[in-house]
Coordinates of C-alpha atoms and ligand atoms in Angstrom, one line a residue:
X12 CA -42.7 146.7 136.4
X13 CA -40.2 146.4 139.1
X14 CA -38.9 142.9 139.6
X15 CA -39.4 141.8 143.3
X16 CA -36.1 140.5 144.4
X17 CA -37.2 138.1 147.3
X18 CA -38.7 136.0 144.1
X19 CA -35.5 136.4 142.3
X20 CA -34.0 133.4 140.8
X21 CA -30.4 132.8 142.0
X22 CA -28.4 134.4 138.7
X23 CA -24.9 133.1 139.1
X24 CA -21.5 131.7 137.2
X25 CA -20.0 129.6 139.8
X26 CA -16.7 128.9 140.1
X27 CA -15.5 125.9 138.5
X28 CA -12.0 125.4 140.5
X29 CA -13.6 125.9 143.8
X30 CA -13.5 123.0 146.0
X31 CA -15.2 121.8 149.7
X32 CA -13.5 119.2 151.0
X33 CA -14.9 117.5 154.1
X34 CA -12.0 114.9 155.6
X35 CA -11.9 113.5 158.9
X36 CA -14.2 115.8 160.1
X37 CA -12.1 118.5 158.8
X38 CA -13.5 120.9 156.0
X39 CA -11.6 123.1 154.4
X40 CA -12.4 125.7 151.2
X41 CA -9.6 125.9 148.1
X42 CA -10.3 128.5 145.8
X43 CA -8.9 130.9 143.3
X44 CA -7.3 133.8 144.9
X45 CA -9.6 137.0 144.7
X46 CA -10.3 140.6 143.8
X47 CA -10.6 143.2 146.4
X48 CA -12.9 145.9 144.0
X49 CA -12.7 148.6 147.4
X50 CA -9.8 149.1 149.7
X51 CA -8.5 152.1 151.4
X52 CA -4.3 151.3 151.8
X53 CA -3.7 155.1 152.9
X54 CA -0.2 156.4 152.3
X55 CA 3.1 157.0 152.9
X56 CA 4.6 154.7 155.7
X57 CA 1.1 153.6 155.8
X58 CA 1.3 151.9 152.9
X59 CA 4.1 149.6 154.1
X60 CA 1.7 148.1 156.7
X61 CA -1.9 148.1 155.4
X62 CA -1.3 147.0 151.8
X63 CA 0.2 143.2 153.0
X64 CA -2.8 142.7 154.7
X65 CA -4.8 142.5 151.2
X66 CA -1.7 141.1 149.5
X67 CA -1.9 138.0 151.9
X68 CA -5.8 137.6 151.1
X69 CA -5.8 138.9 147.2
X70 CA -4.1 138.5 143.8
X71 CA -5.6 141.9 143.2
X72 CA -7.4 145.3 145.2
X73 CA -8.6 148.1 144.1
X74 CA -6.9 151.1 146.1
X75 CA -9.2 154.3 146.4
X76 CA -7.7 157.5 145.8
X77 CA -9.0 159.4 148.6
X78 CA -5.6 160.2 150.2
X79 CA -4.5 163.1 152.3
X80 CA -4.1 164.9 149.2
X81 CA -6.6 163.0 146.8
X82 CA -5.1 161.4 143.8
X83 CA -6.2 163.9 141.2
X84 CA -3.5 163.9 138.3
X85 CA -2.6 161.1 136.4
X86 CA 1.1 161.1 137.2
X87 CA 0.4 160.7 140.5
X88 CA -1.8 158.1 140.0
X89 CA 0.1 156.0 138.2
X90 CA 3.2 157.1 141.0
X91 CA 0.9 155.7 144.2
X92 CA -0.1 152.4 141.8
X93 CA 3.0 151.1 141.8
X94 CA 4.7 152.1 145.1
X95 CA 1.3 150.3 146.8
X96 CA 1.9 147.5 144.5
X97 CA 5.8 147.2 145.6
X98 CA 4.5 147.2 149.0
X99 CA 2.5 144.4 148.4
X100 CA 4.9 142.4 146.2
X101 CA 7.1 142.1 148.9
X102 CA 4.8 139.6 150.4
X103 CA 3.3 138.2 146.8
X104 CA 5.1 138.7 143.8
X105 CA 2.0 138.7 142.0
X106 CA -0.3 140.9 143.4
X107 CA -2.1 143.6 141.5
X108 CA -3.1 147.3 142.2
X109 CA -5.5 149.0 140.2
X110 CA -5.7 152.9 141.3
X111 CA -8.8 155.2 140.1
X112 CA -8.3 158.9 139.5
X113 CA -10.3 160.8 141.8
X114 CA -12.7 163.1 140.1
X115 CA -13.0 166.7 140.5
X116 CA -15.2 169.6 139.4
X117 CA -12.2 170.7 137.3
X118 CA -11.3 167.6 135.7
X119 CA -11.0 168.1 131.9
X120 CA -12.1 165.1 129.1
X121 CA -8.4 166.0 128.2
X122 CA -7.1 164.5 131.4
X123 CA -9.2 161.7 131.3
X124 CA -8.4 161.0 127.9
X125 CA -4.3 161.0 129.0
X126 CA -5.5 159.1 132.2
X127 CA -6.9 156.3 130.0
X128 CA -3.8 156.3 127.5
X129 CA -1.4 156.2 130.7
X130 CA -3.6 152.8 131.3
X131 CA -6.1 154.3 134.0
X132 CA -9.3 152.6 133.7
X133 CA -11.4 153.1 136.5
X134 CA -12.4 156.8 138.0
X135 CA -14.1 157.7 141.1
X136 CA -16.6 159.7 141.8
X137 CA -17.2 161.2 145.4
X138 CA -19.6 163.6 146.1
X139 CA -18.0 166.6 148.2
X140 CA -18.1 166.2 151.7
X141 CA -19.7 162.9 151.5
X142 CA -17.2 160.7 153.3
X143 CA -13.2 160.7 154.2
X144 CA -11.2 162.8 152.1
X145 CA -13.7 163.9 149.9
X146 CA -13.2 167.6 149.9
X147 CA -11.9 167.9 146.9
X148 CA -15.0 166.3 145.3
X149 CA -17.7 167.2 142.8
X150 CA -19.9 169.1 143.9
X151 CA -22.9 169.2 140.8
X152 CA -23.1 165.8 138.8
X153 CA -24.0 167.9 136.0
X154 CA -20.3 169.4 135.4
X155 CA -19.2 165.8 135.2
X156 CA -21.0 165.2 131.8
X157 CA -18.5 165.7 129.4
X158 CA -15.9 163.9 131.3
X159 CA -18.4 161.2 131.5
X160 CA -19.0 160.9 128.2
X161 CA -15.1 160.6 126.9
X162 CA -15.0 158.0 129.6
X163 CA -18.3 156.1 127.9
X164 CA -16.2 156.4 124.4
X165 CA -13.3 155.0 126.0
X166 CA -15.5 151.7 127.8
X167 CA -13.6 153.5 131.1
X168 CA -15.8 152.4 134.5
X169 CA -16.8 155.0 137.0
X170 CA -17.0 153.8 140.9
X171 CA -19.4 155.7 142.1
X172 CA -20.1 156.5 146.1
X173 CA -23.9 156.8 146.2
X174 CA -24.4 159.6 148.8
X175 CA -25.9 162.9 148.6
X176 CA -24.7 165.3 151.4
X177 CA -27.6 167.9 151.6
X178 CA -28.3 168.3 155.1
X179 CA -32.0 168.1 154.9
X180 CA -31.6 164.6 154.1
X181 CA -31.8 161.9 156.4
X182 CA -28.5 160.2 157.2
X183 CA -30.2 156.6 156.2
X184 CA -31.4 158.2 153.6
X185 CA -28.4 159.4 151.6
X186 CA -28.1 156.3 149.5
X187 CA -31.2 156.0 148.4
X188 CA -32.0 160.0 147.2
X189 CA -28.5 160.1 145.4
X190 CA -29.5 156.9 143.9
X191 CA -32.9 158.5 142.6
X192 CA -31.8 161.6 142.2
X193 CA -28.8 161.4 139.9
X194 CA -27.7 157.8 139.3
X195 CA -30.8 157.1 137.4
X196 CA -30.1 160.4 135.3
X197 CA -26.3 159.3 134.7
X198 CA -27.2 156.0 134.0
X199 CA -29.8 157.4 131.6
X200 CA -27.5 159.9 129.7
X201 CA -24.6 157.4 129.5
X202 CA -26.4 153.8 128.6
X203 CA -23.1 152.5 127.4
X204 CA -21.3 153.4 130.6
X205 CA -19.6 150.8 133.1
X206 CA -20.8 152.2 136.2
X207 CA -20.1 150.5 140.2
X208 CA -22.3 151.6 142.9
X209 CA -19.6 150.9 145.9
X210 CA -20.5 149.6 148.9
X211 CA -24.4 149.1 148.5
X212 CA -26.1 149.2 151.9
X213 CA -29.8 149.8 150.9
X214 CA -32.5 147.9 149.4
X215 CA -33.1 150.2 146.8
X216 CA -29.3 150.3 145.5
X217 CA -29.7 146.5 145.1
X218 CA -32.9 147.1 143.1
X219 CA -31.4 149.7 140.9
X220 CA -28.5 147.4 140.1
X221 CA -30.9 144.5 139.2
X222 CA -33.5 146.1 137.0
X223 CA -30.1 148.1 135.8
X224 CA -28.4 146.4 132.6
X225 CA -24.7 144.6 132.2
X226 CA -23.2 147.7 132.5
X227 CA -24.2 148.7 136.4
X228 CA -22.6 146.5 138.9
X229 CA -22.1 146.9 142.9
X230 CA -19.7 145.9 145.6
X231 CA -20.6 144.5 148.7
X232 CA -18.8 144.9 152.2
X233 CA -18.6 142.3 154.8
X234 CA -20.0 144.7 157.5
X235 CA -23.2 145.6 154.9
X236 CA -24.2 142.0 155.4
X237 CA -23.6 141.0 158.9
X238 CA -24.7 143.9 160.6
X239 CA -27.7 146.4 160.5
X240 CA -28.6 149.7 162.3
X241 CA -29.2 148.1 165.8
X242 CA -25.2 146.8 165.4
X243 CA -24.3 151.0 165.9
X244 CA -25.8 151.4 169.0
X245 CA -25.9 147.7 170.9
X246 CA -24.1 147.6 174.1
X247 CA -22.9 151.3 174.0
X248 CA -22.3 153.9 170.8
X249 CA -20.2 151.2 168.5
X250 CA -17.8 153.5 166.7
X251 CA -15.7 150.6 164.8
X252 CA -19.1 149.6 163.0
X253 CA -19.9 153.7 162.1
X254 CA -19.1 153.7 158.1
X255 CA -20.0 155.6 155.1
X256 CA -22.6 154.7 153.8
X257 CA -23.6 154.0 157.7
X258 CA -25.4 150.6 158.0
X259 CA -28.9 150.6 157.5
X260 CA -32.1 149.0 158.3
X261 CA -32.6 145.0 159.1
X262 CA -34.6 144.8 155.4
X263 CA -31.7 146.7 153.5
X264 CA -29.3 144.0 155.4
X265 CA -31.4 141.4 154.0
X266 CA -31.8 142.8 150.4
X267 CA -27.9 143.2 150.4
X268 CA -27.3 139.7 151.4
X269 CA -29.6 138.3 148.9
X270 CA -27.7 140.4 146.6
X271 CA -24.6 137.9 146.5
X272 CA -26.7 135.5 144.6
X273 CA -26.5 138.0 141.4
X274 CA -23.6 138.1 139.1
X275 CA -23.0 141.6 139.2
X276 CA -22.6 142.3 142.8
X277 CA -19.1 141.0 143.9
X278 CA -16.5 141.6 146.9
X279 CA -15.3 145.2 147.8
X280 CA -14.1 145.0 151.2
X281 CA -14.4 148.6 151.6
X282 CA -11.4 148.1 154.0
X283 CA -10.8 151.8 155.3
X284 CA -8.4 151.2 158.6
X285 CA -8.2 154.6 160.8
X286 CA -5.7 154.9 163.9
X287 CA -8.0 154.2 166.8
X288 CA -7.7 157.7 168.8
X289 CA -9.1 159.1 165.3
X290 CA -12.0 156.8 165.0
X291 CA -12.8 157.8 169.2
X292 CA -12.3 161.5 169.3
X293 CA -12.5 162.7 165.5
X294 CA -15.3 160.1 165.1
X295 CA -14.0 158.7 161.6
X296 CA -15.6 156.3 159.5
X297 CA -14.7 153.2 158.0
X298 CA -14.6 149.7 159.0
X299 CA -10.9 148.3 158.9
X300 CA -11.8 144.9 157.3
X301 CA -8.3 143.6 155.5
X302 CA -6.8 141.6 157.5
X303 CA -9.8 139.0 158.0
X304 CA -11.4 140.1 155.2
X305 CA -11.6 136.4 153.4
X306 CA -13.0 134.9 157.1
X307 CA -15.6 138.0 157.5
X308 CA -17.1 136.7 154.2
X309 CA -16.8 132.9 154.6
X310 CA -18.7 133.1 158.0
X311 CA -21.3 135.3 156.6
X312 CA -21.7 133.1 153.2
X313 CA -21.6 130.2 155.1
X314 CA -24.7 131.5 157.5
X315 CA -26.8 132.4 154.3
X316 CA -26.5 129.1 152.9
X317 CA -23.7 130.6 150.0
X318 CA -20.6 128.9 150.9
X319 CA -20.5 127.5 147.3
X320 CA -20.8 130.8 145.5
X321 CA -17.9 132.8 148.0
X322 CA -15.1 132.0 144.8
X323 CA -17.5 133.2 142.0
X324 CA -18.7 136.3 144.1
X325 CA -14.5 136.8 145.3
X326 CA -12.6 135.8 142.1
X327 CA -14.5 135.7 139.4
X328 CA -17.4 138.5 138.7
X329 CA -15.3 141.8 139.9
X330 CA -12.5 141.0 137.2
X331 CA -15.1 139.5 134.6
X332 CA -16.8 143.0 135.3
X333 CA -13.1 144.8 134.7
X334 CA -12.6 142.8 131.8
X335 CA -9.8 141.0 133.4
X336 CA -9.0 137.1 133.7
X337 CA -9.3 135.8 137.4
X338 CA -6.1 134.5 139.3
X339 CA -4.5 131.4 138.9
X340 CA -3.5 131.4 142.2
X341 CA -5.5 129.5 145.1
X342 CA -6.4 130.3 148.1
X343 CA -7.4 127.8 151.6
X344 CA -9.7 128.6 154.0
X345 CA -9.8 125.8 157.2
X346 CA -13.5 125.6 159.3
X347 CA -11.8 126.6 162.7
X348 CA -12.8 128.8 165.1
X349 CA -10.9 132.2 165.8
X350 CA -11.0 135.5 167.5
X351 CA -10.3 138.8 165.9
X352 CA -7.2 140.6 167.2
X353 CA -7.9 143.7 169.4
X354 CA -5.3 145.8 167.3
X355 CA -3.3 145.3 164.1
X356 CA -0.6 148.1 162.9
X357 CA -1.4 150.6 160.4
X358 CA 1.6 152.4 160.8
X359 CA 4.9 152.6 162.8
X360 CA 3.0 154.6 165.8
X361 CA -0.9 153.9 165.2
X362 CA -3.1 150.8 165.9
X363 CA -6.1 150.3 164.4
X364 CA -9.2 147.9 165.8
X365 CA -10.2 145.5 163.2
X366 CA -14.2 145.4 162.4
X367 CA -15.5 142.6 165.0
X368 CA -12.2 142.7 167.1
X369 CA -12.8 140.4 169.7
X370 CA -15.5 138.3 167.6
X371 CA -15.4 135.0 166.6
X372 CA -15.1 133.8 163.4
X373 CA -15.8 130.0 161.7
X374 CA -13.4 130.1 159.2
X375 CA -9.3 130.8 159.3
X376 CA -7.4 131.7 156.3
X377 CA -4.3 129.4 155.7
X378 CA -2.2 130.0 152.8
X379 CA -2.2 131.1 148.6
X380 CA -0.3 129.0 146.3
Ligands
LIG6 C1 -13.9 155.2 153.6 C2 -12.6 156.0 154.4 O1 -12.5 156.1 155.3 O2 -11.4 156.2 153.4 N1 -14.8 155.5 155.0 C3 -15.7 154.7 154.8 O3 -16.6 154.8 155.5 N2 -16.5 153.7 154.3 C4 -14.0 156.3 152.8 C5 -15.3 155.5 152.0 O4 -15.1 154.7 151.2 O5 -16.4 156.2 152.3
LIG7 ZN1 -14.1 153.3 150.4

């Protein structure tokens, strides 16, 4: 029988180091430095600009491998990981980057064993054509079964972009159909495989995770709890709210918002910067959330009455699922209004528009210590 998520009890492991301090009318929030389980840093000179946005706010980030030439080979994954980490460490010496290997139709069990031996603990599944730089993605999930079997044996993590690309499927149903058509099959065939459903956007995906075993978790972006599909069109077409999976109905938004209380859902910004002209002319999907990531989550969590689980969501559950210790570093936010900038640089000659630019947020990120 299906559990009704509305009646689910709050299942939480509260971070024990978090403090919400009110003094002389000022409110501050001190908590462990977080883990961004899903970010896009892009490549080459862009790393110099994009990685520090994350390194300033987080102790660790999982940098997705959908670069211009996707990171499908072990050596390239390692080089990219070192390079991204170096740019972050100019900001904070302890900053860590994890890079998944990009799954293609050509990947073999032997390559996966080599990846594991080289320290790669996660692989990313993009269905071909689902999103930015997914042209090398997987065409038929069944082709991956021998590789998934090895990943299960090695206790690696499968990180999944859950959307079908079938032109006959309604755009707003892409995630639901993927969950029912493909993910349920993978989960049944590989019951011990650790799986992360990236950027959950529908009640079906939330329900699937809640009904699943502890081996299955999901990441949540700020945009999927702050917006619903009306925000794609209100006041004219809103390109900076367009991302994959698309922001869905108000009911889906409500279910994703409730999921923040459940211990198998954790922070993954899916910060996906595109130059502003690429957004306008090529219609690229992706919300650029990294410069204001913690402020966005704090703002949204406060509205949901969930401020006191922010540390758990951002710094404990993600590392726990990956099998890492949480960071020892602390970050601080102050309750103070601030306006999101119109543009931030993501390259020497490329500006991108941050998610919710021009809007007011109730929290300001102060510092790490
Ligand atoms: C991401 C990107 O631009 O790389 N876009 C997005 O809309 N989220 C890719 C992705 O995570 O789907
Ligand atoms: Zn992404």
